[in-house]
Coordinates of C-alpha atoms and ligand atoms in Angstrom, one line a residue:
M275 CA 11.6 -25.2 -66.1
R276 CA 13.3 -24.4 -69.8
K277 CA 13.0 -26.4 -72.2
S278 CA 15.4 -27.8 -74.5
S279 CA 14.6 -25.9 -77.7
A280 CA 14.5 -27.3 -81.5
K281 CA 17.3 -24.8 -82.2
E282 CA 19.9 -25.8 -78.9
P283 CA 22.4 -27.9 -80.5
V284 CA 21.8 -31.0 -77.6
C285 CA 23.0 -33.8 -80.3
R286 CA 26.6 -31.8 -81.3
K287 CA 27.1 -30.9 -77.3
T288 CA 25.9 -34.4 -75.9
I289 CA 28.1 -36.0 -78.8
G290 CA 31.4 -34.0 -78.4
F291 CA 30.8 -34.4 -74.5
M292 CA 30.8 -38.3 -75.1
I293 CA 33.7 -38.1 -76.9
K294 CA 35.4 -36.1 -75.1
T295 CA 35.1 -37.8 -71.7
A296 CA 36.1 -41.3 -73.6
W297 CA 38.9 -40.0 -75.0
Q298 CA 40.0 -38.7 -71.4
K299 CA 39.3 -41.3 -69.3
K300 CA 39.2 -44.6 -71.5
P301 CA 40.9 -44.2 -75.2
S302 CA 41.7 -47.6 -75.3
L303 CA 37.7 -47.5 -76.2
F304 CA 38.2 -45.6 -79.7
L305 CA 40.8 -48.7 -80.8
L306 CA 38.1 -51.3 -80.0
Y307 CA 35.5 -49.4 -82.2
F308 CA 38.0 -49.6 -84.8
I309 CA 39.0 -52.6 -84.8
R310 CA 35.1 -53.9 -84.9
L311 CA 35.0 -51.7 -87.9
I312 CA 37.5 -53.7 -90.2
C313 CA 36.0 -57.3 -88.8
E314 CA 32.2 -56.2 -89.2
F315 CA 32.9 -54.7 -93.0
V316 CA 35.1 -57.7 -94.1
Q317 CA 32.2 -59.8 -92.3
K318 CA 29.8 -57.9 -93.9
M319 CA 31.1 -57.7 -97.6
Q320 CA 32.0 -61.4 -97.4
V321 CA 28.4 -62.7 -97.1
V322 CA 27.9 -60.4 -100.4
I323 CA 30.4 -61.4 -102.4
L324 CA 32.5 -64.8 -101.6
P325 CA 29.4 -67.2 -102.3
K326 CA 28.8 -65.7 -105.9
F327 CA 32.7 -66.6 -106.9
L328 CA 32.0 -70.5 -105.0
I329 CA 28.5 -70.2 -106.7
D330 CA 29.6 -69.4 -109.9
E331 CA 32.4 -72.6 -110.0
L332 CA 29.7 -75.2 -108.8
M333 CA 27.6 -74.1 -112.1
L334 CA 30.5 -74.2 -114.2
I335 CA 30.9 -77.5 -112.7
I336 CA 27.0 -78.8 -113.1
G337 CA 27.4 -77.4 -116.6
G338 CA 29.9 -80.0 -117.2
A339 CA 33.2 -78.0 -116.4
E340 CA 36.1 -80.6 -114.9
L341 CA 36.6 -80.6 -111.3
S342 CA 40.0 -81.2 -111.1
A343 CA 40.4 -77.1 -112.9
H344 CA 38.1 -76.0 -110.6
I345 CA 38.6 -77.1 -107.1
N346 CA 41.5 -75.4 -105.9
N347 CA 39.2 -72.7 -106.5
I348 CA 36.4 -73.9 -104.6
I349 CA 38.5 -75.0 -101.8
L350 CA 39.7 -71.4 -101.4
Y351 CA 36.3 -69.7 -101.3
A352 CA 35.1 -72.5 -98.9
A353 CA 38.2 -72.0 -96.7
L354 CA 38.1 -68.3 -97.1
I355 CA 35.3 -67.7 -96.0
V356 CA 35.3 -70.2 -93.4
I357 CA 38.7 -68.3 -91.6
T358 CA 37.2 -64.9 -92.3
S359 CA 33.8 -65.6 -90.8
F360 CA 35.8 -67.4 -87.9
V361 CA 38.8 -64.8 -87.2
T362 CA 35.7 -61.7 -86.9
Q363 CA 33.7 -63.9 -85.0
V364 CA 36.1 -64.2 -82.1
T365 CA 37.7 -60.7 -82.5
L366 CA 34.6 -59.3 -82.0
H367 CA 33.4 -61.2 -78.7
I368 CA 36.8 -60.4 -77.8
C369 CA 35.4 -56.4 -78.3
F370 CA 32.1 -56.8 -77.4
H371 CA 34.0 -58.2 -74.1
V372 CA 35.9 -56.0 -72.8
K373 CA 33.9 -53.2 -74.2
S374 CA 31.2 -54.3 -71.2
F375 CA 34.0 -54.1 -68.7
I376 CA 35.0 -50.5 -70.2
N377 CA 30.7 -49.6 -70.1
E378 CA 30.0 -50.9 -66.6
W379 CA 33.5 -49.0 -65.8
F380 CA 31.4 -45.8 -66.8
N381 CA 28.2 -46.3 -65.1
R382 CA 29.8 -46.4 -62.0
Y383 CA 32.0 -43.0 -62.8
F384 CA 28.7 -41.0 -63.8
E385 CA 26.3 -42.9 -60.7
E386 CA 30.4 -41.4 -58.7
D387 CA 29.9 -38.1 -60.6
I388 CA 26.4 -37.2 -59.9
A389 CA 26.3 -38.3 -56.6
G390 CA 29.3 -35.5 -55.6
R391 CA 27.0 -32.6 -57.5
C392 CA 24.6 -33.3 -55.0
M393 CA 27.3 -32.9 -52.6
N394 CA 28.5 -29.9 -53.5
M395 CA 25.3 -27.8 -55.1
D396 CA 23.8 -25.5 -53.2
F397 CA 21.2 -26.4 -50.4
E398 CA 18.7 -24.7 -51.1
H399 CA 18.4 -27.1 -54.4
T400 CA 17.7 -30.3 -52.7
E401 CA 14.7 -27.9 -51.5
N402 CA 13.6 -27.8 -54.9
P403 CA 11.4 -29.8 -56.8
E404 CA 12.8 -28.5 -60.4
V405 CA 15.9 -29.3 -59.6
L406 CA 15.0 -32.9 -58.3
D407 CA 13.4 -34.0 -61.3
R408 CA 16.2 -32.8 -63.2
L409 CA 18.7 -35.0 -61.3
N410 CA 16.4 -38.1 -62.0
K411 CA 16.5 -37.6 -65.6
A412 CA 20.3 -37.0 -65.5
K413 CA 20.5 -40.2 -63.6
E414 CA 18.0 -41.9 -66.3
G415 CA 18.9 -40.4 -68.9
M416 CA 22.4 -41.0 -68.6
S417 CA 22.1 -44.3 -67.8
W418 CA 19.9 -47.4 -69.9
Y419 CA 17.7 -44.9 -71.3
S420 CA 21.3 -43.4 -73.0
G421 CA 23.4 -45.8 -72.5
G422 CA 25.5 -43.2 -71.0
V423 CA 29.0 -42.7 -73.3
V424 CA 29.2 -46.6 -74.8
G425 CA 25.5 -46.1 -75.6
I426 CA 26.3 -42.8 -77.7
L427 CA 29.4 -44.0 -79.3
D428 CA 28.0 -47.4 -80.1
S429 CA 25.0 -45.4 -82.3
L430 CA 27.8 -43.2 -83.8
Y431 CA 29.7 -46.6 -85.1
D432 CA 26.2 -48.1 -86.3
I433 CA 26.3 -45.1 -88.6
I434 CA 30.1 -45.0 -89.4
I435 CA 29.6 -49.0 -89.8
N436 CA 26.7 -48.9 -91.9
V437 CA 28.0 -46.0 -94.6
T438 CA 31.4 -48.0 -95.1
V439 CA 29.4 -51.1 -96.0
L440 CA 26.9 -49.2 -97.9
L441 CA 29.7 -48.0 -99.9
G442 CA 30.7 -51.5 -100.8
V443 CA 27.3 -52.6 -101.7
S444 CA 26.4 -49.9 -103.5
F445 CA 29.2 -50.4 -105.9
V446 CA 28.2 -54.0 -106.0
I447 CA 24.8 -53.2 -107.3
I448 CA 25.2 -50.6 -109.2
I449 CA 27.5 -53.1 -110.8
T450 CA 25.0 -55.7 -111.4
C451 CA 20.8 -54.6 -110.3
P452 CA 20.9 -50.6 -110.7
L453 CA 16.9 -50.4 -110.4
L454 CA 16.9 -52.2 -106.6
F455 CA 18.2 -48.3 -105.7
P456 CA 14.8 -46.5 -105.9
V457 CA 12.8 -49.6 -104.4
Q458 CA 14.9 -49.6 -101.3
L459 CA 15.4 -46.0 -101.0
I460 CA 11.6 -45.5 -101.2
S461 CA 10.6 -48.0 -98.6
L462 CA 13.1 -46.7 -96.7
A463 CA 12.0 -43.4 -96.5
L464 CA 8.7 -44.1 -95.1
I465 CA 10.1 -46.7 -92.4
T466 CA 12.2 -44.2 -91.6
W467 CA 9.1 -42.0 -91.0
L468 CA 7.4 -44.1 -89.5
N469 CA 10.4 -45.4 -86.8
G470 CA 10.4 -41.1 -86.0
R471 CA 7.3 -41.4 -84.7
N472 CA 8.2 -44.0 -82.4
N473 CA 10.7 -42.5 -81.0
R474 CA 8.9 -39.7 -80.0
L475 CA 6.2 -41.4 -78.5
E476 CA 9.4 -42.7 -76.0
V477 CA 10.6 -39.7 -75.3
E478 CA 7.9 -38.1 -74.8
S479 CA 6.8 -41.0 -72.2
F480 CA 10.5 -40.6 -70.5
K481 CA 9.7 -36.9 -70.0
A482 CA 6.0 -37.3 -69.0
L483 CA 7.6 -40.5 -66.4
A484 CA 10.2 -38.5 -64.7
K485 CA 8.2 -36.8 -61.6
S486 CA 5.7 -40.3 -60.9
N487 CA 9.3 -42.7 -61.6
R488 CA 10.6 -39.8 -58.7
V489 CA 7.3 -40.8 -56.3
F490 CA 6.8 -44.0 -57.2
G491 CA 10.8 -44.6 -56.5
Y492 CA 10.0 -42.4 -53.3
V493 CA 7.6 -44.4 -51.8
F494 CA 9.0 -47.7 -52.6
Y495 CA 11.9 -46.8 -51.3
Q496 CA 10.3 -45.4 -47.5
L497 CA 8.6 -49.0 -47.6
S498 CA 12.2 -51.0 -47.6
D499 CA 13.0 -48.2 -45.7
F500 CA 14.0 -50.2 -41.8
S501 CA 14.3 -47.1 -40.2
L502 CA 10.6 -46.4 -40.9
G503 CA 9.2 -49.4 -39.9
K504 CA 8.0 -48.3 -36.6
E505 CA 6.9 -45.1 -37.9
I506 CA 4.9 -47.5 -41.0
R507 CA 3.7 -49.8 -38.9
L508 CA 2.7 -48.0 -35.7
Y509 CA 1.0 -45.6 -37.3
D510 CA -0.2 -48.0 -39.7
S511 CA 0.7 -46.1 -42.9
A512 CA 1.8 -49.2 -44.6
D513 CA -2.3 -48.8 -46.4
M514 CA -1.0 -45.0 -47.6
M515 CA 2.3 -46.0 -48.7
C516 CA 0.8 -48.5 -50.8
R517 CA -1.7 -46.4 -52.2
K518 CA 0.1 -44.0 -53.2
A519 CA 2.5 -46.6 -55.1
K520 CA -0.8 -47.6 -56.5
Y521 CA -1.6 -44.8 -57.6
F522 CA 1.7 -43.0 -59.3
S523 CA 1.8 -47.1 -60.8
E524 CA -1.7 -46.6 -62.6
K525 CA 0.0 -43.7 -64.0
Q526 CA 3.0 -45.0 -65.0
I527 CA 1.1 -47.9 -66.4
N528 CA -1.3 -45.9 -68.5
V529 CA 1.8 -43.7 -70.7
W530 CA 3.3 -46.9 -70.9
R531 CA -0.4 -48.4 -72.9
D532 CA -0.9 -45.1 -74.2
R533 CA 2.3 -45.2 -75.7
A534 CA 2.5 -48.9 -76.8
N535 CA -1.1 -48.8 -78.3
K536 CA 0.6 -46.3 -80.7
Q537 CA 3.7 -47.6 -81.3
N538 CA 1.5 -50.9 -82.2
K539 CA -0.1 -49.3 -85.3
N540 CA 3.3 -48.0 -86.4
D541 CA 5.1 -51.3 -86.5
W542 CA 2.7 -52.9 -88.3
A543 CA 2.7 -50.5 -91.0
M544 CA 6.6 -51.2 -90.9
N545 CA 6.2 -54.7 -91.4
V546 CA 3.5 -54.7 -94.5
I547 CA 6.3 -52.0 -96.0
N548 CA 9.2 -54.2 -95.4
A549 CA 6.6 -56.9 -97.5
L550 CA 5.9 -55.5 -100.3
R551 CA 9.9 -54.1 -100.7
D552 CA 11.8 -57.8 -100.2
G553 CA 8.5 -59.2 -103.1
L554 CA 9.3 -56.5 -105.7
S555 CA 13.1 -56.8 -105.4
Y556 CA 13.7 -60.0 -105.3
F557 CA 11.2 -59.9 -108.5
Y558 CA 13.6 -58.1 -110.4
I559 CA 16.5 -60.1 -109.5
G560 CA 14.5 -62.7 -110.6
Y561 CA 14.0 -61.6 -113.4
L562 CA 17.6 -60.6 -114.5
A563 CA 19.1 -63.9 -113.6
I564 CA 16.2 -66.0 -115.7
T565 CA 16.5 -63.0 -118.7
G566 CA 20.4 -64.5 -118.4
A567 CA 21.3 -60.9 -117.8
I568 CA 23.3 -62.1 -114.8
S569 CA 24.9 -65.5 -113.7
I570 CA 23.6 -67.6 -110.9
G571 CA 26.6 -65.9 -108.6
D572 CA 25.4 -63.1 -109.6
F573 CA 21.8 -63.6 -108.9
S574 CA 23.0 -64.7 -105.2
M575 CA 25.6 -61.6 -104.4
S576 CA 22.5 -59.1 -105.8
V577 CA 19.5 -60.6 -103.1
A578 CA 22.9 -60.3 -100.8
A579 CA 23.5 -57.2 -101.7
A580 CA 20.0 -56.1 -102.0
S581 CA 19.5 -57.0 -98.7
S582 CA 22.8 -55.4 -97.6
L583 CA 22.0 -52.1 -99.2
Y584 CA 18.4 -52.0 -97.7
W585 CA 19.9 -52.9 -94.2
G586 CA 22.7 -50.8 -94.6
L587 CA 20.7 -47.5 -95.4
Y588 CA 18.4 -48.6 -92.8
G589 CA 21.0 -48.6 -90.1
V590 CA 22.4 -45.6 -91.3
V591 CA 19.3 -43.9 -90.4
S592 CA 17.9 -45.2 -87.5
G593 CA 21.0 -45.1 -86.1
V594 CA 20.7 -41.2 -86.6
Q595 CA 17.6 -41.0 -85.7
N596 CA 18.7 -43.6 -82.6
I597 CA 21.8 -41.3 -81.8
I598 CA 19.4 -38.1 -81.7
K599 CA 17.4 -39.5 -79.4
R600 CA 19.7 -41.3 -77.1
C601 CA 21.7 -38.0 -76.9
N602 CA 18.1 -36.3 -76.0
Y603 CA 18.2 -38.6 -73.1
A604 CA 21.7 -38.3 -72.3
Y605 CA 21.4 -34.0 -72.7
E606 CA 19.5 -34.4 -68.8
Y607 CA 22.9 -35.0 -67.8
L608 CA 24.5 -32.2 -69.5
K609 CA 21.7 -29.5 -68.1
F610 CA 21.5 -31.1 -65.0
T611 CA 25.5 -30.2 -64.8
A612 CA 24.8 -26.7 -66.0
Y613 CA 22.0 -26.2 -63.4
P614 CA 23.7 -22.9 -62.0
N615 CA 24.4 -22.7 -58.5
A616 CA 23.7 -19.2 -57.3
M617 CA 25.7 -18.9 -53.8
T618 CA 29.3 -17.5 -55.0
K619 CA 32.1 -19.7 -54.0
G620 CA 34.7 -16.9 -52.2
D621 CA 38.5 -18.2 -52.2
K622 CA 39.5 -17.0 -48.8
N623 CA 41.1 -18.8 -45.8
I624 CA 39.9 -18.8 -41.9
G625 CA 42.8 -19.2 -39.9
G626 CA 43.0 -19.8 -36.4
N627 CA 41.0 -20.5 -33.9
N628 CA 39.2 -17.2 -32.8
H629 CA 36.4 -16.1 -34.6
T630 CA 34.1 -13.6 -34.0
I631 CA 30.7 -14.3 -35.8
E632 CA 28.4 -11.3 -36.1
F633 CA 25.0 -10.9 -38.2
K634 CA 24.0 -6.8 -39.5
N635 CA 20.4 -6.3 -40.0
V636 CA 20.0 -10.3 -41.5
S637 CA 17.1 -10.0 -42.6
F638 CA 15.9 -14.4 -44.7
K639 CA 13.0 -15.5 -46.4
Y640 CA 13.2 -18.7 -48.2
P641 CA 13.9 -19.4 -51.8
R642 CA 10.3 -19.8 -54.0
S643 CA 9.3 -17.9 -51.0
D644 CA 7.1 -14.5 -50.1
K645 CA 7.6 -14.3 -46.4
Y646 CA 10.4 -13.3 -44.8
V647 CA 11.4 -16.1 -41.6
L648 CA 13.9 -13.8 -40.4
R649 CA 14.0 -9.5 -40.4
N650 CA 16.8 -7.5 -39.3
I651 CA 19.0 -9.6 -37.4
N652 CA 21.4 -8.1 -35.5
I653 CA 23.6 -10.3 -33.3
R654 CA 27.2 -10.9 -32.0
I655 CA 28.6 -13.9 -30.8
T656 CA 32.3 -13.2 -29.4
Q657 CA 35.0 -16.4 -29.0
G658 CA 34.3 -18.7 -26.1
E659 CA 30.9 -17.5 -25.8
H660 CA 28.0 -19.8 -25.1
L661 CA 24.7 -18.5 -26.5
S662 CA 21.5 -19.8 -25.8
V663 CA 18.9 -19.6 -28.8
V664 CA 15.7 -20.0 -27.7
G665 CA 12.2 -19.6 -28.8
L666 CA 8.8 -21.0 -29.6
N667 CA 8.3 -24.1 -32.2
G668 CA 9.0 -22.0 -36.0
A669 CA 10.6 -18.5 -34.3
G670 CA 13.2 -18.8 -36.8
K671 CA 15.8 -20.3 -34.1
T672 CA 16.9 -23.1 -37.1
T673 CA 16.9 -20.5 -40.0
F674 CA 19.1 -18.2 -37.9
I675 CA 21.6 -21.7 -38.0
K676 CA 21.6 -22.6 -41.1
L677 CA 22.2 -18.6 -42.2
L678 CA 25.3 -19.3 -40.1
C679 CA 26.1 -22.0 -41.7
R680 CA 26.1 -21.2 -45.0
L681 CA 23.3 -23.6 -46.3
Y682 CA 21.8 -20.5 -47.5
D683 CA 22.5 -17.2 -48.5
V684 CA 20.6 -14.3 -46.7
T685 CA 18.4 -12.4 -48.2
D686 CA 19.3 -8.8 -46.8
G687 CA 22.2 -7.6 -44.7
E688 CA 25.5 -9.2 -44.2
I689 CA 27.6 -12.2 -41.8
L690 CA 31.0 -11.5 -41.1
I691 CA 33.7 -13.7 -39.0
D692 CA 36.2 -11.9 -38.2
G693 CA 35.0 -9.0 -40.0
V694 CA 34.8 -10.7 -43.3
N695 CA 31.1 -11.1 -44.9
I696 CA 31.0 -15.3 -44.8
K697 CA 30.0 -15.2 -48.5
D698 CA 34.1 -14.4 -48.6
Y699 CA 35.5 -17.6 -47.6
S700 CA 36.3 -20.3 -49.3
D701 CA 33.7 -23.2 -48.8
E702 CA 35.9 -26.1 -47.5
E703 CA 37.7 -23.8 -45.1
Y704 CA 33.9 -21.7 -43.9
R705 CA 32.6 -25.8 -42.6
K706 CA 35.7 -26.8 -41.3
L707 CA 34.4 -23.9 -38.4
F708 CA 31.4 -26.2 -37.5
A709 CA 30.4 -29.2 -35.6
V710 CA 26.5 -28.9 -36.1
V711 CA 24.2 -31.6 -34.3
F712 CA 21.1 -30.3 -36.1
Q713 CA 17.4 -31.6 -35.0
D714 CA 17.1 -33.9 -37.8
F715 CA 20.2 -35.3 -37.7
K716 CA 21.4 -38.7 -39.9
L717 CA 23.0 -42.1 -38.3
F718 CA 24.3 -44.1 -41.9
A719 CA 24.1 -47.5 -41.6
F720 CA 28.2 -47.9 -40.9
S721 CA 29.6 -49.0 -38.3
L722 CA 29.9 -46.8 -34.9
R723 CA 33.1 -45.6 -35.7
E724 CA 32.6 -44.3 -38.9
N725 CA 30.0 -42.6 -38.1
I726 CA 31.6 -40.9 -35.0
A727 CA 34.8 -40.4 -37.2
L728 CA 33.2 -40.1 -40.7
N729 CA 36.4 -41.0 -42.1
V730 CA 38.9 -44.1 -41.7
P731 CA 41.5 -44.7 -40.0
A732 CA 40.1 -43.5 -37.3
D733 CA 41.1 -42.4 -33.7
D734 CA 40.0 -44.6 -31.1
E735 CA 41.5 -42.5 -28.4
K736 CA 39.8 -39.6 -29.6
I737 CA 37.0 -41.3 -30.3
E738 CA 36.9 -43.4 -26.8
K739 CA 37.1 -39.3 -25.0
V740 CA 34.2 -38.1 -27.0
L741 CA 31.7 -40.5 -26.1
K742 CA 32.7 -40.1 -22.5
L743 CA 32.3 -36.7 -22.4
S744 CA 28.4 -36.9 -24.8
G745 CA 28.1 -39.8 -21.5
F746 CA 27.6 -42.8 -24.8
Y747 CA 30.6 -44.9 -23.4
D748 CA 28.9 -47.1 -20.9
D749 CA 26.6 -48.1 -23.4
A750 CA 28.9 -48.5 -26.0
Q751 CA 31.3 -50.4 -23.9
K752 CA 28.5 -53.0 -23.7
L753 CA 28.1 -53.4 -27.6
E754 CA 29.6 -56.5 -28.9
Q755 CA 31.7 -55.8 -31.5
G756 CA 31.8 -52.4 -29.9
L757 CA 33.2 -49.6 -32.1
D758 CA 32.6 -52.3 -35.0
T759 CA 29.1 -52.5 -34.3
M760 CA 27.4 -51.6 -37.7
L761 CA 24.3 -49.0 -36.7
F762 CA 20.6 -50.1 -37.9
K763 CA 20.1 -53.8 -40.2
S764 CA 20.4 -52.8 -43.2
F765 CA 23.5 -54.6 -44.0
D766 CA 24.2 -56.7 -41.6
E767 CA 21.6 -58.7 -39.1
K768 CA 23.9 -58.3 -36.0
G769 CA 23.5 -54.4 -36.9
T770 CA 22.4 -52.6 -33.4
E771 CA 19.1 -50.0 -33.2
L772 CA 19.9 -47.9 -31.0
S773 CA 17.7 -45.7 -28.4
G774 CA 16.4 -42.6 -29.5
G775 CA 18.7 -40.8 -27.0
Q776 CA 21.7 -42.9 -27.9
Q777 CA 21.6 -41.7 -31.3
Q778 CA 21.5 -38.2 -30.1
K779 CA 24.6 -39.3 -28.0
T780 CA 26.4 -41.0 -31.4
A781 CA 25.9 -37.7 -33.3
I782 CA 27.0 -35.3 -30.0
S783 CA 30.1 -37.6 -30.6
R784 CA 30.2 -37.2 -34.0
A785 CA 30.4 -32.9 -33.4
L786 CA 33.2 -32.9 -30.6
Y787 CA 34.9 -35.5 -32.8
K788 CA 35.4 -33.0 -35.5
D789 CA 37.1 -30.9 -33.4
A790 CA 35.7 -27.7 -34.9
P791 CA 36.1 -24.1 -32.7
I792 CA 32.3 -23.4 -33.0
V793 CA 30.0 -25.9 -32.2
I794 CA 26.1 -25.8 -32.9
L795 CA 23.1 -28.2 -30.9
D796 CA 19.6 -27.6 -32.5
E797 CA 17.6 -29.4 -30.0
P798 CA 20.3 -32.1 -29.1
T799 CA 19.0 -33.2 -26.0
A800 CA 15.2 -33.5 -26.8
A801 CA 15.5 -37.4 -26.9
L802 CA 17.3 -37.1 -23.4
D803 CA 15.9 -38.1 -20.4
P804 CA 16.3 -35.0 -17.8
I805 CA 18.5 -36.5 -15.9
A806 CA 21.4 -37.1 -18.9
E807 CA 20.2 -34.1 -20.0
Y808 CA 20.8 -31.7 -17.3
D809 CA 24.1 -34.4 -17.3
I810 CA 25.5 -32.7 -20.8
Y811 CA 24.9 -29.2 -19.5
R812 CA 26.6 -29.4 -16.4
S813 CA 29.7 -31.0 -18.2
F814 CA 28.6 -28.3 -21.0
D815 CA 32.1 -26.4 -20.1
S816 CA 34.3 -29.6 -20.8
L817 CA 31.8 -31.1 -23.5
V818 CA 32.9 -27.9 -25.9
G819 CA 36.1 -26.3 -24.1
G820 CA 36.7 -23.3 -24.2
K821 CA 34.9 -23.5 -28.1
T822 CA 32.3 -20.9 -29.3
A823 CA 29.2 -22.7 -29.2
I824 CA 25.3 -22.2 -29.8
Y825 CA 22.7 -24.0 -28.3
I826 CA 18.6 -24.3 -29.2
S827 CA 16.7 -26.0 -26.6
H828 CA 13.4 -25.7 -25.6
R829 CA 14.0 -26.9 -22.4
L830 CA 14.8 -23.8 -20.9
S831 CA 17.2 -25.2 -18.1
S832 CA 20.3 -25.6 -20.4
C833 CA 20.0 -21.6 -20.4
K834 CA 21.4 -21.2 -17.2
F835 CA 24.7 -22.7 -18.3
C836 CA 24.7 -20.1 -21.0
D837 CA 26.7 -17.2 -21.6
K838 CA 24.4 -15.4 -23.3
I839 CA 20.5 -15.8 -24.0
A840 CA 18.5 -14.5 -28.0
V841 CA 15.0 -14.5 -27.5
F842 CA 13.7 -15.5 -31.3
A843 CA 10.0 -14.4 -31.9
D844 CA 8.0 -12.2 -34.7
D845 CA 10.6 -13.1 -36.9
T846 CA 13.5 -11.5 -34.9
I847 CA 15.6 -11.3 -32.1
K848 CA 13.1 -10.0 -29.4
E849 CA 15.0 -10.0 -26.2
Y850 CA 18.9 -10.6 -25.8
G851 CA 20.9 -10.7 -22.3
T852 CA 22.1 -13.0 -19.4
H853 CA 20.3 -15.3 -17.7
D854 CA 19.1 -13.4 -15.0
E855 CA 18.6 -10.0 -17.2
L856 CA 16.4 -11.8 -19.2
V857 CA 14.5 -13.4 -16.3
G858 CA 14.2 -10.2 -14.7
L859 CA 12.6 -8.4 -17.4
K860 CA 8.3 -8.0 -16.0
N861 CA 6.5 -9.6 -18.9
G862 CA 9.3 -10.3 -20.8
I863 CA 8.7 -13.9 -23.2
Y864 CA 11.6 -15.2 -21.4
S865 CA 10.7 -14.8 -18.3
E866 CA 7.5 -16.3 -19.1
M867 CA 8.7 -19.3 -20.5
F868 CA 11.1 -19.6 -17.4
A869 CA 8.2 -19.7 -15.3
T870 CA 6.2 -22.2 -17.0
Q871 CA 9.3 -24.4 -17.1
A872 CA 10.4 -23.2 -13.6
Q873 CA 9.2 -26.1 -11.5
Y874 CA 10.8 -28.9 -14.5
Y875 CA 13.9 -26.6 -14.2
N876 CA 13.9 -26.8 -10.2
D877 CA 13.4 -30.7 -10.1
C878 CA 16.2 -31.1 -12.4
A879 CA 18.4 -28.9 -10.8
S880 CA 17.7 -29.8 -7.2
Ligands
ADP265 P1 12.3 -23.0 -35.5 O1 13.9 -23.5 -35.7 O2 12.7 -22.2 -34.7 O3 11.6 -23.7 -34.7 P2 12.6 -22.6 -38.0 O4 13.7 -22.0 -38.5 O5 12.7 -23.8 -38.3 O6 11.9 -22.8 -37.0 O7 11.9 -22.4 -39.2 C1 11.2 -20.9 -39.3 C2 9.9 -20.8 -40.8 O8 10.6 -21.1 -41.6 C3 9.0 -21.4 -40.0 O9 7.9 -21.2 -40.1 C4 9.2 -22.7 -40.9 O10 7.7 -23.3 -41.7 C5 9.3 -21.6 -42.0 N1 10.6 -22.9 -43.0 C6 11.7 -23.4 -42.4 N2 12.4 -24.5 -43.4 C7 12.2 -24.0 -43.9 C8 12.0 -24.6 -45.9 N3 13.3 -25.3 -46.5 N4 11.6 -23.8 -46.9 C9 10.3 -23.2 -46.5 N5 9.9 -22.3 -45.3 C10 10.9 -23.0 -43.8

């Protein structure tokens, strides 16, 4: 994995990205920061300056001056303190309130953005641990670790406000007690160094935790996933899951503990430095006041200015450290978004419903694997043809379908549709060609209607039609809430748990609803009983109409209804022909498989 080198302009790129995004999406955020800047500057400077005038007036009265000559000034300064404090406080409160909404908006925005990128990235990335780690870092780095757009802009703002206040208090200190500068600067240099160490420890532990966080999250998700309840209970796998969770949780705790111990030492050193700095500063200012070099009002102002100077300097330095730290977290998002998709995207459209598929010398090995799982596949599937793909487990049948659907690109050779390489078609257009039910299809914890139409509003008449075709209509009629019935109980106690066969019929209904010109069913009937399976194959023509259809099935009863059969073995298509042709091949793979299943087939057919 490529590490972000020290030379990479992490902060420049991240801050630039955040400012640009904020400007494009929520420009009002900048107005908020501007108002905040004015309020905080006024607030911080008035705490330093106004009490001096008030104290000097009071000292004059204590020293014997006429009260009537000074009372107006005293009231004016007191009123100024109260009013500025109140107005700035209220304004800041409103700013924070509005900012929290904007922050929430950005959180949602980036959650959706990352989810969208996951949907659009190359399918092979979803199986790549490096990409998954990057995704995890991007999500966490962009959320509470960095605070996202608002977090980074807050850090930038902190630097700006502190620089502004520093300029103000520096002026005050130069005219009252200039020696405060070196004391504050030295202590600041030491604190900065210790703070930097703490920040580095934090970033290191964040990186070290990325993988264990992902595995830990996965295990807990599995434990609480209702749909896995059966596996977990019946295979008694809760203990195994808990052991895994405990292992990774301990790993996390060790990383945290190690970090906390190291940071604790740095924190103690910082406390000692702070105490020394305050002692020296007060001694110096006190000495000036006692020797009459400054007034009591100046003494008060210097004490406040010294504190503001230190905290201003500290604010700038820690602001810089903070923004570097946050940018490093948020940069994970930029790295994730820059992760290259390997698949080229064409822009050709595919018109009409008549399509010829052709595999030309296609060979394929999975990414990060040296082993070819398919070699020299040559096959032509014409419009309306029904092809059955058979072969033993691991023969490459599903891989063949994945290549056709362009979930992966071929390693050698080419796949053509209507004579054009599928890489030249626009992705969106190309996916419209296929309605696929994979063996490991997924249903969502949404309503039956949404699961079939995957869109709202849906065409209920069309849904009923496809439910009838898939043989699920009668069962669906019995559901209390009909098409509104929620699947699974994740979000609705009244949600229904469909049987394996019903789930498969729902998935088939979904494929039929899509009404795509090429229907692909990968082991669609594995969970169906033989009669339901037979019914599906018998009504196959009406099920897919005149569409091109590709079936993968272990049960050769399906092949009888297909025009052609491709037998996958030894990483390639070993036999190809009609049922009658293949059954007639002496010592053929298909004829042997068929003979083994003949009894079963005859039972179904009779
Ligand atoms: P079939 O559908 O005929 O059972 P598959 O196409 O699923 O076979 O698998 C063919 C071969 O490819 C098997 O050896 C399998 O282990 C391997 N394989 C399948 N999916 C992947 C993957 N995502 N990464 C690496 N190898 C895979």
